[in-house]
Coordinates of C-alpha atoms and ligand atoms in Angstrom, one line a residue:
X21 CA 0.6 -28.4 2.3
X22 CA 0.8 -25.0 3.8
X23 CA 1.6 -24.2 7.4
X24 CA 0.8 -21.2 8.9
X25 CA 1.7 -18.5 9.5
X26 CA 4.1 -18.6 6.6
X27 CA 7.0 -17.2 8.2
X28 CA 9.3 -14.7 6.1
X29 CA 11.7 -13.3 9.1
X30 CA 14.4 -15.1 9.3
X31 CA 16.4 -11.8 9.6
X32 CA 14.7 -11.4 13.1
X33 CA 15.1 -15.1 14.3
X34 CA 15.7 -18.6 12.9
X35 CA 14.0 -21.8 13.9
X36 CA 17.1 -24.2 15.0
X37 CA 17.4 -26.6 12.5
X38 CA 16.8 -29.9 14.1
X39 CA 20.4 -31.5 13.6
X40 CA 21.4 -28.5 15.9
X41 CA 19.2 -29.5 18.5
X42 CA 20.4 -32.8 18.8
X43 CA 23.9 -31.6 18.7
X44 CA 22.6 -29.9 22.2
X45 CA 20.5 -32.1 23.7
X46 CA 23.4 -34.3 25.9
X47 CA 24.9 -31.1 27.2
X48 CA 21.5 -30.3 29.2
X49 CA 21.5 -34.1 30.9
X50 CA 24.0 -36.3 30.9
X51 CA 26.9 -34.1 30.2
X52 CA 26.1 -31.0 32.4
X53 CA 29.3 -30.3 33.6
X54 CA 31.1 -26.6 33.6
X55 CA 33.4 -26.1 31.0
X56 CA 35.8 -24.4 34.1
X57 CA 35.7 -27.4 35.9
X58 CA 39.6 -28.8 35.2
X59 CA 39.5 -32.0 37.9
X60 CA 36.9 -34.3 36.7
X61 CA 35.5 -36.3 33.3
X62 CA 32.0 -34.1 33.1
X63 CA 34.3 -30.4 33.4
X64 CA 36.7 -32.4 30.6
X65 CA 33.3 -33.6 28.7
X66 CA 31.8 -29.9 28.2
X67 CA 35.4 -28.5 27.6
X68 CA 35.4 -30.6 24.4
X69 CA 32.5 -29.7 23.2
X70 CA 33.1 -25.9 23.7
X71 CA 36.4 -26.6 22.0
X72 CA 34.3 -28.1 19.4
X73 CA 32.2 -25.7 18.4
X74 CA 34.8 -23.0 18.8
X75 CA 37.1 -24.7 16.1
X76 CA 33.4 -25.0 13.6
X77 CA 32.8 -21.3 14.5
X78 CA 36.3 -20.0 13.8
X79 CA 36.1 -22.1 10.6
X80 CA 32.6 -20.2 9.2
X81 CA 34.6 -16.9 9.7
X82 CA 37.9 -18.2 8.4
X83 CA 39.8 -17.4 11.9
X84 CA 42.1 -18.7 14.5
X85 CA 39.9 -20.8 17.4
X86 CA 41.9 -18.6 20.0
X87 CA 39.9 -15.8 17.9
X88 CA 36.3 -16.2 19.2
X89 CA 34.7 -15.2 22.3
X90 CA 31.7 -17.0 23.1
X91 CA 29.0 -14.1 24.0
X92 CA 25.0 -14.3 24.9
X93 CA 24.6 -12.9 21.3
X94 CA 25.2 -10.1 18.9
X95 CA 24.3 -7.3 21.3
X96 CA 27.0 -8.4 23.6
X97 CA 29.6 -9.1 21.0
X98 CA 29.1 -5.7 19.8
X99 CA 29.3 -4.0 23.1
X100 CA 32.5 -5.7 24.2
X101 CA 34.0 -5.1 20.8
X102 CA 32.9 -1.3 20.7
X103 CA 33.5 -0.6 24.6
X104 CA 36.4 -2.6 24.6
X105 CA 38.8 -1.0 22.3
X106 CA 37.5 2.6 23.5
X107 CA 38.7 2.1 27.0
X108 CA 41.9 -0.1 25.6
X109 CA 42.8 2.4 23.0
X110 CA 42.4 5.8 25.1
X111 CA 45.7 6.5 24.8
X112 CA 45.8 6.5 21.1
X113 CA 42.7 8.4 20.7
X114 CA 38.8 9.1 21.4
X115 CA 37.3 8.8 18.0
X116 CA 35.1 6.0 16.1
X117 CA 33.3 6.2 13.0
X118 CA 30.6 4.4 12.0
X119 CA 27.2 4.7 9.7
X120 CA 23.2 6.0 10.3
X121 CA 21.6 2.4 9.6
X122 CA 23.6 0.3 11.8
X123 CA 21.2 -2.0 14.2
X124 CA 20.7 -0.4 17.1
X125 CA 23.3 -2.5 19.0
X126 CA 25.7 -0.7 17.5
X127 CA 23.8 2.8 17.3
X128 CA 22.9 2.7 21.0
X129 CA 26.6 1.6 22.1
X130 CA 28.3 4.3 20.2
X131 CA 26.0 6.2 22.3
X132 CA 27.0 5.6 25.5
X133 CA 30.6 6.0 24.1
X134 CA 29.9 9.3 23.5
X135 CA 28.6 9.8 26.7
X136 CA 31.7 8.0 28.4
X137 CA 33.9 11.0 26.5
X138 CA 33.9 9.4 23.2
X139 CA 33.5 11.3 19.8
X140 CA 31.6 9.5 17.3
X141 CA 31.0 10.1 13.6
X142 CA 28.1 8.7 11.9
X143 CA 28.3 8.3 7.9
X144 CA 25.2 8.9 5.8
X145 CA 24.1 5.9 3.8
X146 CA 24.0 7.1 -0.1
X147 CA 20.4 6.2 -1.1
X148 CA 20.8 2.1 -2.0
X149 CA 22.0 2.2 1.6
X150 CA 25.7 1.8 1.1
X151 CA 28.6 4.3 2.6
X152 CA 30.2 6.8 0.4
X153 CA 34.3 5.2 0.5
X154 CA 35.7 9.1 0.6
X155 CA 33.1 10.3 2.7
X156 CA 34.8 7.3 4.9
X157 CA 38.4 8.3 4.2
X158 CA 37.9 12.1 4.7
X159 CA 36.2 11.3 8.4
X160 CA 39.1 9.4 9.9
X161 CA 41.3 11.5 11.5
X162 CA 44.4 11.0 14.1
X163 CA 42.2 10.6 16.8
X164 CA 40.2 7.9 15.3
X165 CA 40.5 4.4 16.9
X166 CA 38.0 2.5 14.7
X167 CA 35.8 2.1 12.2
X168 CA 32.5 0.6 12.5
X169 CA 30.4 -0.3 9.6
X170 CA 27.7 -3.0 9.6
X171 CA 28.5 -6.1 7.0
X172 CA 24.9 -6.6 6.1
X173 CA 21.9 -4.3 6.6
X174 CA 19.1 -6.4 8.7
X175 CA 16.0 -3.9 7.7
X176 CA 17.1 -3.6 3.5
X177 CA 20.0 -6.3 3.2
X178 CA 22.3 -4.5 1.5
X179 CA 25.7 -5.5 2.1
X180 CA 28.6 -2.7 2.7
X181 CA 31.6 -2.6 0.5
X182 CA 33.9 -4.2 4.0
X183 CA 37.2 -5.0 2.0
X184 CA 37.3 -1.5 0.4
X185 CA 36.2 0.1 4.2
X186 CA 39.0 -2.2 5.6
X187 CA 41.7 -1.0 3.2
X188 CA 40.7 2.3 3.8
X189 CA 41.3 1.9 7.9
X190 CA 44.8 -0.2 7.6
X191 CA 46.2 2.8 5.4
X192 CA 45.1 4.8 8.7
X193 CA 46.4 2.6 10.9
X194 CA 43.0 2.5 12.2
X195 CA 40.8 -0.6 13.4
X196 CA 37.8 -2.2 11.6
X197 CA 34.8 -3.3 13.5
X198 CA 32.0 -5.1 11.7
X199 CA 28.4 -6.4 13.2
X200 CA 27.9 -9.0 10.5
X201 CA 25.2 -10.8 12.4
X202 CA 23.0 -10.8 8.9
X203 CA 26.2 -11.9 6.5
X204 CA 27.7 -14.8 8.7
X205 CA 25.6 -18.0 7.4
X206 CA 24.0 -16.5 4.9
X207 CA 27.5 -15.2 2.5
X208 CA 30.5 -15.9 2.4
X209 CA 32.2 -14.3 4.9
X210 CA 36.1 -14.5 6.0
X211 CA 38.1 -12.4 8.4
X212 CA 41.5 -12.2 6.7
X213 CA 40.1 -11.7 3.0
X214 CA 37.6 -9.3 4.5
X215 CA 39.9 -7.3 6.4
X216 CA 38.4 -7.4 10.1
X217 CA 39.5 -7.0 13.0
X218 CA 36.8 -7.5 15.9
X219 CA 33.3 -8.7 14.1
X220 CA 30.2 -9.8 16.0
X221 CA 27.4 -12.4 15.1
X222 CA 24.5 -14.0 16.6
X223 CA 23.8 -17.7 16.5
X224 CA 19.9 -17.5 16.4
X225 CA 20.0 -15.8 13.1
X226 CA 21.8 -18.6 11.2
X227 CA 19.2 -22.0 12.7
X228 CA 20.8 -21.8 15.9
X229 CA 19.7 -21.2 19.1
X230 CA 19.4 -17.7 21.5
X231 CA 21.6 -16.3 23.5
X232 CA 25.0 -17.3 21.9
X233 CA 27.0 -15.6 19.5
X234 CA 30.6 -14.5 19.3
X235 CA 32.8 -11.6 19.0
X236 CA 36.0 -12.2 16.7
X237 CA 39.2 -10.4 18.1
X238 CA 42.1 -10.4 15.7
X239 CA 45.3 -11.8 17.2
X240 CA 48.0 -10.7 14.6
X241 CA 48.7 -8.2 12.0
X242 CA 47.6 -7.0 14.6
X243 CA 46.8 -8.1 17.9
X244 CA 43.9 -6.4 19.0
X245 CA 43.6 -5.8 23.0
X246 CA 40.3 -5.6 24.7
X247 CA 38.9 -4.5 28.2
X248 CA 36.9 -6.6 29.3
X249 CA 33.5 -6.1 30.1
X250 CA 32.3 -8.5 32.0
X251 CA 34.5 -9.4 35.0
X252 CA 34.8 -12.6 37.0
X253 CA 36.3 -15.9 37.0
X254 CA 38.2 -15.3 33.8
X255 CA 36.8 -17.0 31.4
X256 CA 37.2 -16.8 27.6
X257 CA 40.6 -15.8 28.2
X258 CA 39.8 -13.1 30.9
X259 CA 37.8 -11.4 28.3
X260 CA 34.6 -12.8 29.2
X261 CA 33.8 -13.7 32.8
X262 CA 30.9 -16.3 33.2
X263 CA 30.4 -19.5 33.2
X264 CA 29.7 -21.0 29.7
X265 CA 26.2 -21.7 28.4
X266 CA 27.6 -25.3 26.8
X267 CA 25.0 -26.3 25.0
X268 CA 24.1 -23.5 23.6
X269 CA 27.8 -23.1 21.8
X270 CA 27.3 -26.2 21.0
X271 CA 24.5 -25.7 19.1
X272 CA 25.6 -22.5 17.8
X273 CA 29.2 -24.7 16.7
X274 CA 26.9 -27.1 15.0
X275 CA 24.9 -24.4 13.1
X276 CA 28.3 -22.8 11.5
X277 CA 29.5 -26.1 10.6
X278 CA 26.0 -26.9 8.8
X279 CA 26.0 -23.5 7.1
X280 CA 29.6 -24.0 5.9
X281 CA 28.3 -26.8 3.9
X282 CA 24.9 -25.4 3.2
X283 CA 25.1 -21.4 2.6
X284 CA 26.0 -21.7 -1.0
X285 CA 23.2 -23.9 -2.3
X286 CA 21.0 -22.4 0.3
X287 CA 21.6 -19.3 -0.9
X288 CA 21.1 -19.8 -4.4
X289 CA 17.9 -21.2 -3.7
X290 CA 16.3 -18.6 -1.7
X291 CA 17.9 -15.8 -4.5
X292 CA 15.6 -17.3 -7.0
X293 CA 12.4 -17.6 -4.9
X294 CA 13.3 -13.8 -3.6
X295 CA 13.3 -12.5 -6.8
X296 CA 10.3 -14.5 -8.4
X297 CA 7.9 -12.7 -4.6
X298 CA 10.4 -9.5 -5.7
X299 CA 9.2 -9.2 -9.5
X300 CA 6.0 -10.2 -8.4
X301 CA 5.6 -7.0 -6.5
X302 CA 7.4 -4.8 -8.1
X303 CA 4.8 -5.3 -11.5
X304 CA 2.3 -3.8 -8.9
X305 CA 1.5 -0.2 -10.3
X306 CA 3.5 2.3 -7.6
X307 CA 5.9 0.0 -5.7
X308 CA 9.1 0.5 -5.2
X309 CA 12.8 -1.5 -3.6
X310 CA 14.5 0.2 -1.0
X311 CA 18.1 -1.0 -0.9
X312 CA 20.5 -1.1 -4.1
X313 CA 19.0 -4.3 -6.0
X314 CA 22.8 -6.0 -6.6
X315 CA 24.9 -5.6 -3.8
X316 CA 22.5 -7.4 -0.8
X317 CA 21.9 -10.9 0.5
X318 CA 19.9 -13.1 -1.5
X319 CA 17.2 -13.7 1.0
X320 CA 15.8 -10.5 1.5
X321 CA 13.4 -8.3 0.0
X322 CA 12.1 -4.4 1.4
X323 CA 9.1 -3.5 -0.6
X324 CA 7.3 0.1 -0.6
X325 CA 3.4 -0.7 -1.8
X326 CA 2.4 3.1 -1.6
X327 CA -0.6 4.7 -0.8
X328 CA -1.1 1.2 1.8
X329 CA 0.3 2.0 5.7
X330 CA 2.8 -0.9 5.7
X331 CA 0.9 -1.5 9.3
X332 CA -2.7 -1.9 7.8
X333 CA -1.3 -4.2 5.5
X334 CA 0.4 -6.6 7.8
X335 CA -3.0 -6.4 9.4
X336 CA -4.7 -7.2 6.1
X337 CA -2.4 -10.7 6.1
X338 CA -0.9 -10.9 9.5
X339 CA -2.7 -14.0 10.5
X340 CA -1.0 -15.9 7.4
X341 CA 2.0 -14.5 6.8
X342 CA 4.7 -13.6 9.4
X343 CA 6.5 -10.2 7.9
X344 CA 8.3 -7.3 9.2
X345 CA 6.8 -3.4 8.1
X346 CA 9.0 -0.5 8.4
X347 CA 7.8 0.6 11.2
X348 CA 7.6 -3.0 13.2
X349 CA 11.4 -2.7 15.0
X350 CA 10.2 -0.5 17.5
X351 CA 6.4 -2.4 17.2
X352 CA 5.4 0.1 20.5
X353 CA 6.3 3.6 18.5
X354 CA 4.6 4.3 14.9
X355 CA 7.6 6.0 13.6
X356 CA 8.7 4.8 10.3
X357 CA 12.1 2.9 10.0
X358 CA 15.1 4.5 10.7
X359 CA 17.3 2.8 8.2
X360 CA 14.6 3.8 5.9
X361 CA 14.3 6.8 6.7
X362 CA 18.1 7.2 6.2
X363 CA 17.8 6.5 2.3
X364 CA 15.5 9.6 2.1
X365 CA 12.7 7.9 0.7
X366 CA 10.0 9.9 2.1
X367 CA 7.6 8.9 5.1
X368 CA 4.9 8.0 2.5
X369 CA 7.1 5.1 1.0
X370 CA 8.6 4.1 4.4
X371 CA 5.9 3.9 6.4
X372 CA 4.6 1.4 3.5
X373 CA 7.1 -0.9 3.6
X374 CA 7.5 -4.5 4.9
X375 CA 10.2 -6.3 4.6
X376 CA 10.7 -10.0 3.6
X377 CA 12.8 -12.6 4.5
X378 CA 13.5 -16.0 2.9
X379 CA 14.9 -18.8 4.7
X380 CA 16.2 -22.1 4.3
X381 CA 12.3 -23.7 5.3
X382 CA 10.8 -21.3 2.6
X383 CA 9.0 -23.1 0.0
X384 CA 8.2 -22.1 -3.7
X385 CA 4.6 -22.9 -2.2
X386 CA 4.8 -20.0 0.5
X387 CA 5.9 -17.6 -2.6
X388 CA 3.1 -18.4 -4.4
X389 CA 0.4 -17.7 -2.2
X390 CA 2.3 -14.8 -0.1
X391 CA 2.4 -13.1 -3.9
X392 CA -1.8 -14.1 -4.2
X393 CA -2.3 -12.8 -0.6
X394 CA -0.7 -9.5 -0.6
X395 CA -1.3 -8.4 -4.1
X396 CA -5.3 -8.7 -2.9
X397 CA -4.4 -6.9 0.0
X398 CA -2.8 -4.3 -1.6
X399 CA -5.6 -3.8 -4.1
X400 CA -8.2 -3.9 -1.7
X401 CA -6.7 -1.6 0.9
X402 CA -6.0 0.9 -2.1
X403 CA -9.8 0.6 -3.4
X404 CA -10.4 2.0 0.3
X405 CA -7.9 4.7 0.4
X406 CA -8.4 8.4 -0.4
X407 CA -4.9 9.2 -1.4
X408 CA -5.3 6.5 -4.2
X409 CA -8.4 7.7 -5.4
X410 CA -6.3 11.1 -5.6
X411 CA -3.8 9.8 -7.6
X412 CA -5.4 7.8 -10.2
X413 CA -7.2 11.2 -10.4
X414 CA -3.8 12.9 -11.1
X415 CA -4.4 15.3 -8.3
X416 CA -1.2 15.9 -6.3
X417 CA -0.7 14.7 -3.0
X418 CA 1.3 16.9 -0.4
X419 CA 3.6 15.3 1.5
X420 CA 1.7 16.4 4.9
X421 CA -1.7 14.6 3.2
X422 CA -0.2 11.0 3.9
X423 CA -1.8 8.9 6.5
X424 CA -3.5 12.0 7.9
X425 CA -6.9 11.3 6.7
Ligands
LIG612 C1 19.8 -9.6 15.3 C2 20.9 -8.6 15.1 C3 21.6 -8.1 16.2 C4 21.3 -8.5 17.6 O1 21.7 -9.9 17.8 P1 21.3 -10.6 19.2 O2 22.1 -11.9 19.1 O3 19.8 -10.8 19.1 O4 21.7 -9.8 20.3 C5 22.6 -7.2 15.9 N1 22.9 -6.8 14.7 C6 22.2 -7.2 13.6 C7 22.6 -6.6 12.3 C8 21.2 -8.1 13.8 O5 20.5 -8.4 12.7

């Protein structure tokens, strides 16, 4: 049986998978204690369980438990990683690299780096929405402090070439950041084959729950020093000041140990139902893949149908299927994607784009009628559309013509 909305994205949020839940649940009630509090059983009690989850978390990510700081999510673990080595390492130099489709977190930080007397350089993606290596190697310079390139691409999925970025930045002497907030969970990922030194992640985006994630600081070969952020009663080793939300890095420890055991089947699973909705689409007449079609996580799909506003197709389905269009990460402004807009596609194509994403509830049943649904969609909406009539008339279309009618 079908529920709906059938929900395809997971790269925007995760239901928590119930065993996480329950791995929560005492640490609300009967177990409430601070994690700070050293001089009785219920301080002791949450203590554990942070040290818990740390150890399951470290473990995902193949690192040292002294190695993760417990954040409210991605976006913080990416600030304190970003902000943190530019004030420590202003001695050394002002300058960071990094790439044009990173998620905002990263994109808006660097930012304000800039603004705080930082120098930033921001790669082009080639068009399948990976980094050119010399392009990488030819902007670091002796200024550079660190290199920040994304792991996985939330919008196309593509993943970036880390170890070959990381080698790159050692030869420099030069520090590798990565937000890998879509790869952790989802692939294989480990800090010391990998290469990284700081790397953030999110625990809502791998079935467990929001506002916790982590930022993974390298403690040899080499150490990496941090300024904090955050300042207070010292916690997470002076690095992050707050009490701790225990059971929510609880939950979020019980997610990475679950997807340790689960990623790989998981992940083999979704790759075939991804490409059976994929080749579905793509036998539509004018559709296209953004994103190179090999090197990308196995749960995601970003479809161009052209000739159909990615927005008037959503609204076509949008009570049945739960999707992302190009234009949907800033819902309030129309503009297409960024990231898309970064592979040089053309507005036409990524202003018709949505974006699937497969997770570990999808069911071969969901495929089936998402493929029914928006193939009719697509037909329809094109039997209504100007621009198609234009081109199954060969006349040429100027790029102005789109969506202006
Ligand atoms: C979701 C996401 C973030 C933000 O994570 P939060 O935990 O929601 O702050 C950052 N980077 C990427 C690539 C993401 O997909």
């Amino acid at each position: 049986m079908l529920n709906f909305p059938i929900y395809l994205d997971y790269n925007s949020t995760t239901p928590c998978d119930p065993r996480v839940v329950e791995a929560m649940l005492p640490y609300f009630t009967s177990a409430f204690g601070n994690a700070a509090s050293r001089n009785h059983p219920l301080g002791w009690q949450a203590e554990e369980a942070v040290e818990l989850a740390r150890e399951q978390v470290a473990k995902l990510i193949g690192a040292e438990t002294k190695e993760i700081v417990f954040t409210s999510g991605a976006t913080e673990a990416v600030n304190l990683g970003l902000k943190g080595v530019f004030e420590t390492y202003s001695g050394k130099g002002n300058h960071i690299v990094t790439c044009n489709i990173e998620h905002k977190a990263v994109l808006d930080t660097c930012g304000r780096i800039e603004k705080m007397g930082g120098e930033v350089t921001s790669l082009k993606v080639k068009p399948d929405g990976i980094i050119d290596l010399k392009e990488l190697e030819a902007a670091i310079k002796p200024s550079t402090i660190l290199v920040a390139v994304m792991y996985a691409n939330n919008e196309i999925g593509t993943l970036m070439p880390i170890k070959e970025i990381s080698a790159i930045a050692k030869k420099k002497g030069v520090l590798v950041f990565s937000d890998a907030t879509q790869a952790v969970g989802k692939i294989p990922v480990d800090v010391i084959r990998d290469g990284i030194d700081l790397m953030a992640f999110s625990a809502h985006k791998l079935y467990g729950p929001k506002g916790v994630g982590a930022l993974y600081v390298r403690r040899k070969d080499p150490r990496v020093k941090l300024t904090p952020q955050i300042d207070g009663g010292g916690h997470e080793r002076g690095i992050r000041s707050g009490t701790l939300n225990v059971p929510g890095i609880a939950g979020f420890g019980k997610a990475c140990e679950i997807a340790l055991n689960e990623l790989k089947e998981t992940g083999e699973r979704l790759r075939l139902l991804r490409d059976k909705l994929e080749n579905a689409f793509l036998n539509i007449e004018e559709t296209y893949l953004n994103g190179d079609k090999n090197q990308r996580l196995p749960n995601v799909s970003n479809i161009s149908f052209r000739y159909v506003e990615g927005d008037a197709l959503m609204m076509g389905f949008n009570k049945n299927i739960a999707v992302s269009s190009g234009s949907a990460c800033t819902s309030a402004s129309p503009e297409p994607s960024y990231v898309l807009k970064a592979l040089e596609v053309g507005d036409d194509l990524a202003r018709s784009s949505i974006r699937f994403s497969l997770g570990k509830n999808t069911t071969e049943e969901e495929i089936d009628y998402t493929i029914a649904e928006i193939t009719s969609t697509v037909n329809r909406l094109r039997e209504l559309s100007p621009l198609w009539e234009m081109y199954k008339e060969g006349v040429e279309i100027k790029q102005e013509e789109w969506f202006h009618h």
